[in-house]
Amino acid sequence: MSQSPYRSFLAVLAALSLAACQSVPLGGPAPAASIAQPTTAGAPARGPFVAAANPLAVEAGMGVLRRGGSAVDAAVAVQAVLGLVEPQSSGLGGGAFLMVYDAATKEVTTYDGRETAPAAATPELFYENGAPLPFFDAVLSGRSTGAPGAVAALAMAQETHGALPWSSLFGDAERLARDGFVVSPRLAGMIALPRGQARTRWAEAYFTRQDGARYVAGDTLKNPAYAATVARLARDGIAALRTGPIAEAIVETVRAEPRPGALSLDDLAAYRPIEREALCRPFRVYVICIPPPPSSGVALLQLLAMAETPDAARALAQGETSAAAWTRFAQLQRLMYADRDRYVADPAFVGVPVAGLLDPGYVAERAALAPGLTGAAAAGTPPGGVFRAPDATAEPSGTSHMVIVDAAGNAVSMTTTVESIFGSGRMAAGFFLNNQLTDFSFSPVTAEGAPVANAVAAGKRPRSSMSPVIILDRQGGLVGALGSPGGSSILAYNAKGLIGTLVWGLPVQAAFDLPNLVAKGSGFGADTARFGPTLEAGLRENGILLQPNTSENSGLHGGIWRGDHWDGGADDRREGVARTE
């Protein structure tokens, strides 16, 4: 049997000296700064390790691992609980990208659970009276919901990588839904929002107590409909979401006023996740693996490749307290986002120049534009790139990330979402439905008639910023994993986590807690209070005027194996934890 491209890629890397990696096939230019030594000497990485955005979900995952479950088994349990206790971020009605590392084969596989547009969708899905709808009118409509894929992707992965029966993975979610769970402060804050998805008729019914008041932090919230749904999922598998009463409830909700959507039972029955080879490239002495398009992970790899060009490497080597390092990080982001917004889309519909975006010559050409870049960057023309118009797709908040490692060293890095807060604000069978189709460009062409890569089409998957990361050494051994929510800012957040840990040498928690800086277009979004006056003044001198980020804040979760223990982190901007035993 012929060797897969990924295994061949690892074979090439394994033949190279860790210290002498000046010319790596498929990689960018080597850094001018000295290459950091691995921090993973010792025993191979082993779990149990779980990092996720809610302690109840983490405990559900740990319980599966204690019973001998695999990392994927635990991910099923974690997702089922997250969809109940953190419904503003992810759930059974959403989508996901799932990365699985197999310790025995050292292979990384991607499961694409991105939602798809209905068969009846047209490029003018979000048009009304000849013009695009206001964004949140579209979000709250039935038109915004695509066929959900998160559970389908987990089911596909679990069929190959599971160790326990599928039916045994939903007990915690069913119990918490039936008996009730304590509303967390973050969920309470979302419930209290005065408008939008928290105020639809579905959300009002769910989040209003019998006394007429809204649920607040510390209240116990029960969801018997969710308990019945996960019980049916446990019994019937993914078929429970494709046919029968749950599927019928989804379609009925999508087709309700205002602005009903066209999602059908046939769309749900036809949905299939896609197993894809991971996209992996060297970075310093490591190998970074992400999902290929329609994930935007290729943009993250492009930024890391630019970070290894000599000038960028020297700037970044000055460390996390240096205004010069943060300035260069911002400049590289602007270049990355300009290319991402023009070229990344569903590869089944649009040619995405992945190899061109990562071509060493093109990477060097783009990185050379960074010094002195003070405004928005223009997109480049990578080898194989076909002209497409700039895309102004909006990507609001409502996403979560988990990292899980089992006792055998298998790992999962999964970013999962319902898109906006509480998705479309519509509920069926106890869970919120996604508004993922608003991740498409509302306009299929520009005013000049130029085509947009991320335009709506029947059966198409919208471009996603979700880019779960798995980190390997040059022999294919597991080093770590991370990821974040954040809408379009996900790429900046993940890049910060990788640079903080692998370049600046920080402990994982310290890297995650660094201030966020997002440079997309002509502006800067930031955790303004976290930079401190000295660093903020240095950035101001370099033309970076910090403003509060308008995207979702970060929720980095993950860990690095330190040879004998997991160095884990859970972003202090969320309610998650990282646990090992």
PDB file of N, CA and C in Angstrom, residues 29-66:
ATOM      1  N   PRO A  29      11.214  29.699   4.944  1.00  0.00           N
ATOM      2  CA  PRO A  29      12.613  29.948   5.239  1.00  0.00           C
ATOM      3  C   PRO A  29      12.918  29.712   6.713  1.00  0.00           C
ATOM      4  N   ALA A  30      14.129  29.254   6.993  1.00  0.00           N
ATOM      5  CA  ALA A  30      14.519  28.985   8.364  1.00  0.00           C
ATOM      6  C   ALA A  30      14.729  30.293   9.115  1.00  0.00           C
ATOM      7  N   PRO A  31      14.496  30.322  10.426  1.00  0.00           N
ATOM      8  CA  PRO A  31      14.663  31.551  11.187  1.00  0.00           C
ATOM      9  C   PRO A  31      16.123  31.934  11.340  1.00  0.00           C
ATOM     10  N   ALA A  32      16.348  33.250  11.415  1.00  0.00           N
ATOM     11  CA  ALA A  32      17.707  33.717  11.642  1.00  0.00           C
ATOM     12  C   ALA A  32      18.086  33.536  13.102  1.00  0.00           C
ATOM     13  N   ALA A  33      17.114  33.711  13.992  1.00  0.00           N
ATOM     14  CA  ALA A  33      17.398  33.543  15.413  1.00  0.00           C
ATOM     15  C   ALA A  33      17.664  32.082  15.728  1.00  0.00           C
ATOM     16  N   SER A  34      18.351  31.825  16.833  1.00  0.00           N
ATOM     17  CA  SER A  34      18.633  30.445  17.218  1.00  0.00           C
ATOM     18  C   SER A  34      17.343  29.708  17.483  1.00  0.00           C
ATOM     19  N   ILE A  35      17.319  28.445  17.062  1.00  0.00           N
ATOM     20  CA  ILE A  35      16.108  27.648  17.184  1.00  0.00           C
ATOM     21  C   ILE A  35      15.985  27.092  18.590  1.00  0.00           C
ATOM     22  N   ALA A  36      14.825  27.270  19.183  1.00  0.00           N
ATOM     23  CA  ALA A  36      14.617  26.769  20.533  1.00  0.00           C
ATOM     24  C   ALA A  36      14.669  25.254  20.550  1.00  0.00           C
ATOM     25  N   GLN A  37      15.203  24.712  21.617  1.00  0.00           N
ATOM     26  CA  GLN A  37      15.251  23.267  21.760  1.00  0.00           C
ATOM     27  C   GLN A  37      13.888  22.749  22.228  1.00  0.00           C
ATOM     28  N   PRO A  38      13.541  21.536  21.860  1.00  0.00           N
ATOM     29  CA  PRO A  38      12.252  20.997  22.296  1.00  0.00           C
ATOM     30  C   PRO A  38      12.169  20.935  23.816  1.00  0.00           C
ATOM     31  N   THR A  39      10.967  21.053  24.317  1.00  0.00           N
ATOM     32  CA  THR A  39      10.739  20.963  25.758  1.00  0.00           C
ATOM     33  C   THR A  39      10.092  19.637  26.116  1.00  0.00           C
ATOM     34  N   THR A  40      10.198  18.663  25.218  1.00  0.00           N
ATOM     35  CA  THR A  40       9.420  17.434  25.383  1.00  0.00           C
ATOM     36  C   THR A  40      10.288  16.196  25.592  1.00  0.00           C
ATOM     37  N   ALA A  41      11.557  16.385  25.900  1.00  0.00           N
ATOM     38  CA  ALA A  41      12.407  15.214  26.123  1.00  0.00           C
ATOM     39  C   ALA A  41      11.867  14.398  27.286  1.00  0.00           C
ATOM     40  N   GLY A  42      11.857  13.091  27.119  1.00  0.00           N
ATOM     41  CA  GLY A  42      11.337  12.226  28.165  1.00  0.00           C
ATOM     42  C   GLY A  42      10.367  11.234  27.592  1.00  0.00           C
ATOM     43  N   ALA A  43       9.429  10.789  28.417  1.00  0.00           N
ATOM     44  CA  ALA A  43       8.456   9.792  27.991  1.00  0.00           C
ATOM     45  C   ALA A  43       7.513  10.380  26.946  1.00  0.00           C
ATOM     46  N   PRO A  44       6.986   9.535  26.045  1.00  0.00           N
ATOM     47  CA  PRO A  44       5.986  10.030  25.086  1.00  0.00           C
ATOM     48  C   PRO A  44       4.784  10.619  25.812  1.00  0.00           C
ATOM     49  N   ALA A  45       4.126  11.557  25.172  1.00  0.00           N
ATOM     50  CA  ALA A  45       2.977  12.229  25.776  1.00  0.00           C
ATOM     51  C   ALA A  45       1.848  11.243  26.038  1.00  0.00           C
ATOM     52  N   ARG A  46       1.317  11.298  27.237  1.00  0.00           N
ATOM     53  CA  ARG A  46       0.204  10.438  27.624  1.00  0.00           C
ATOM     54  C   ARG A  46      -0.783  11.252  28.459  1.00  0.00           C
ATOM     55  N   GLY A  47      -2.054  10.874  28.417  1.00  0.00           N
ATOM     56  CA  GLY A  47      -3.060  11.489  29.255  1.00  0.00           C
ATOM     57  C   GLY A  47      -3.241  10.707  30.541  1.00  0.00           C
ATOM     58  N   PRO A  48      -4.303  10.991  31.287  1.00  0.00           N
ATOM     59  CA  PRO A  48      -5.440  11.803  30.870  1.00  0.00           C
ATOM     60  C   PRO A  48      -5.182  13.300  30.987  1.00  0.00           C
ATOM     61  N   PHE A  49      -5.684  14.023  29.995  1.00  0.00           N
ATOM     62  CA  PHE A  49      -5.622  15.480  30.007  1.00  0.00           C
ATOM     63  C   PHE A  49      -6.856  16.002  29.289  1.00  0.00           C
ATOM     64  N   VAL A  50      -7.549  16.939  29.929  1.00  0.00           N
ATOM     65  CA  VAL A  50      -8.721  17.568  29.316  1.00  0.00           C
ATOM     66  C   VAL A  50      -8.686  19.058  29.615  1.00  0.00           C
ATOM     67  N   ALA A  51      -8.813  19.866  28.587  1.00  0.00           N
ATOM     68  CA  ALA A  51      -8.985  21.308  28.734  1.00  0.00           C
ATOM     69  C   ALA A  51     -10.205  21.711  27.932  1.00  0.00           C
ATOM     70  N   ALA A  52     -11.166  22.357  28.589  1.00  0.00           N
ATOM     71  CA  ALA A  52     -12.393  22.780  27.910  1.00  0.00           C
ATOM     72  C   ALA A  52     -12.990  23.941  28.682  1.00  0.00           C
ATOM     73  N   ALA A  53     -14.045  24.520  28.125  1.00  0.00           N
ATOM     74  CA  ALA A  53     -14.524  25.824  28.573  1.00  0.00           C
ATOM     75  C   ALA A  53     -15.495  25.786  29.740  1.00  0.00           C
ATOM     76  N   ASN A  54     -15.750  24.621  30.323  1.00  0.00           N
ATOM     77  CA  ASN A  54     -16.644  24.552  31.471  1.00  0.00           C
ATOM     78  C   ASN A  54     -16.235  23.352  32.329  1.00  0.00           C
ATOM     79  N   PRO A  55     -16.140  23.521  33.658  1.00  0.00           N
ATOM     80  CA  PRO A  55     -15.704  22.408  34.513  1.00  0.00           C
ATOM     81  C   PRO A  55     -16.590  21.180  34.440  1.00  0.00           C
ATOM     82  N   LEU A  56     -17.897  21.360  34.239  1.00  0.00           N
ATOM     83  CA  LEU A  56     -18.781  20.201  34.143  1.00  0.00           C
ATOM     84  C   LEU A  56     -18.455  19.382  32.905  1.00  0.00           C
ATOM     85  N   ALA A  57     -18.123  20.050  31.814  1.00  0.00           N
ATOM     86  CA  ALA A  57     -17.753  19.342  30.598  1.00  0.00           C
ATOM     87  C   ALA A  57     -16.410  18.651  30.759  1.00  0.00           C
ATOM     88  N   VAL A  58     -15.470  19.304  31.430  1.00  0.00           N
ATOM     89  CA  VAL A  58     -14.162  18.691  31.673  1.00  0.00           C
ATOM     90  C   VAL A  58     -14.317  17.430  32.513  1.00  0.00           C
ATOM     91  N   GLU A  59     -15.157  17.491  33.537  1.00  0.00           N
ATOM     92  CA  GLU A  59     -15.365  16.314  34.381  1.00  0.00           C
ATOM     93  C   GLU A  59     -16.009  15.177  33.586  1.00  0.00           C
ATOM     94  N   ALA A  60     -16.925  15.498  32.674  1.00  0.00           N
ATOM     95  CA  ALA A  60     -17.528  14.462  31.835  1.00  0.00           C
ATOM     96  C   ALA A  60     -16.460  13.783  30.982  1.00  0.00           C
ATOM     97  N   GLY A  61     -15.543  14.574  30.425  1.00  0.00           N
ATOM     98  CA  GLY A  61     -14.464  13.996  29.635  1.00  0.00           C
ATOM     99  C   GLY A  61     -13.523  13.159  30.461  1.00  0.00           C
ATOM    100  N   MET A  62     -13.171  13.645  31.638  1.00  0.00           N
ATOM    101  CA  MET A  62     -12.294  12.873  32.505  1.00  0.00           C
ATOM    102  C   MET A  62     -12.952  11.556  32.928  1.00  0.00           C
ATOM    103  N   GLY A  63     -14.256  11.591  33.140  1.00  0.00           N
ATOM    104  CA  GLY A  63     -14.957  10.363  33.513  1.00  0.00           C
ATOM    105  C   GLY A  63     -14.870   9.312  32.429  1.00  0.00           C
ATOM    106  N   VAL A  64     -14.984   9.736  31.177  1.00  0.00           N
ATOM    107  CA  VAL A  64     -14.841   8.794  30.059  1.00  0.00           C
ATOM    108  C   VAL A  64     -13.424   8.234  30.015  1.00  0.00           C
ATOM    109  N   LEU A  65     -12.426   9.087  30.197  1.00  0.00           N
ATOM    110  CA  LEU A  65     -11.035   8.605  30.170  1.00  0.00           C
ATOM    111  C   LEU A  65     -10.766   7.639  31.313  1.00  0.00           C
ATOM    112  N   ARG A  66     -11.349   7.889  32.478  1.00  0.00           N
ATOM    113  CA  ARG A  66     -11.152   6.970  33.612  1.00  0.00           C
ATOM    114  C   ARG A  66     -11.717   5.588  33.306  1.00  0.00           C
TER     115      ARG A  66
END
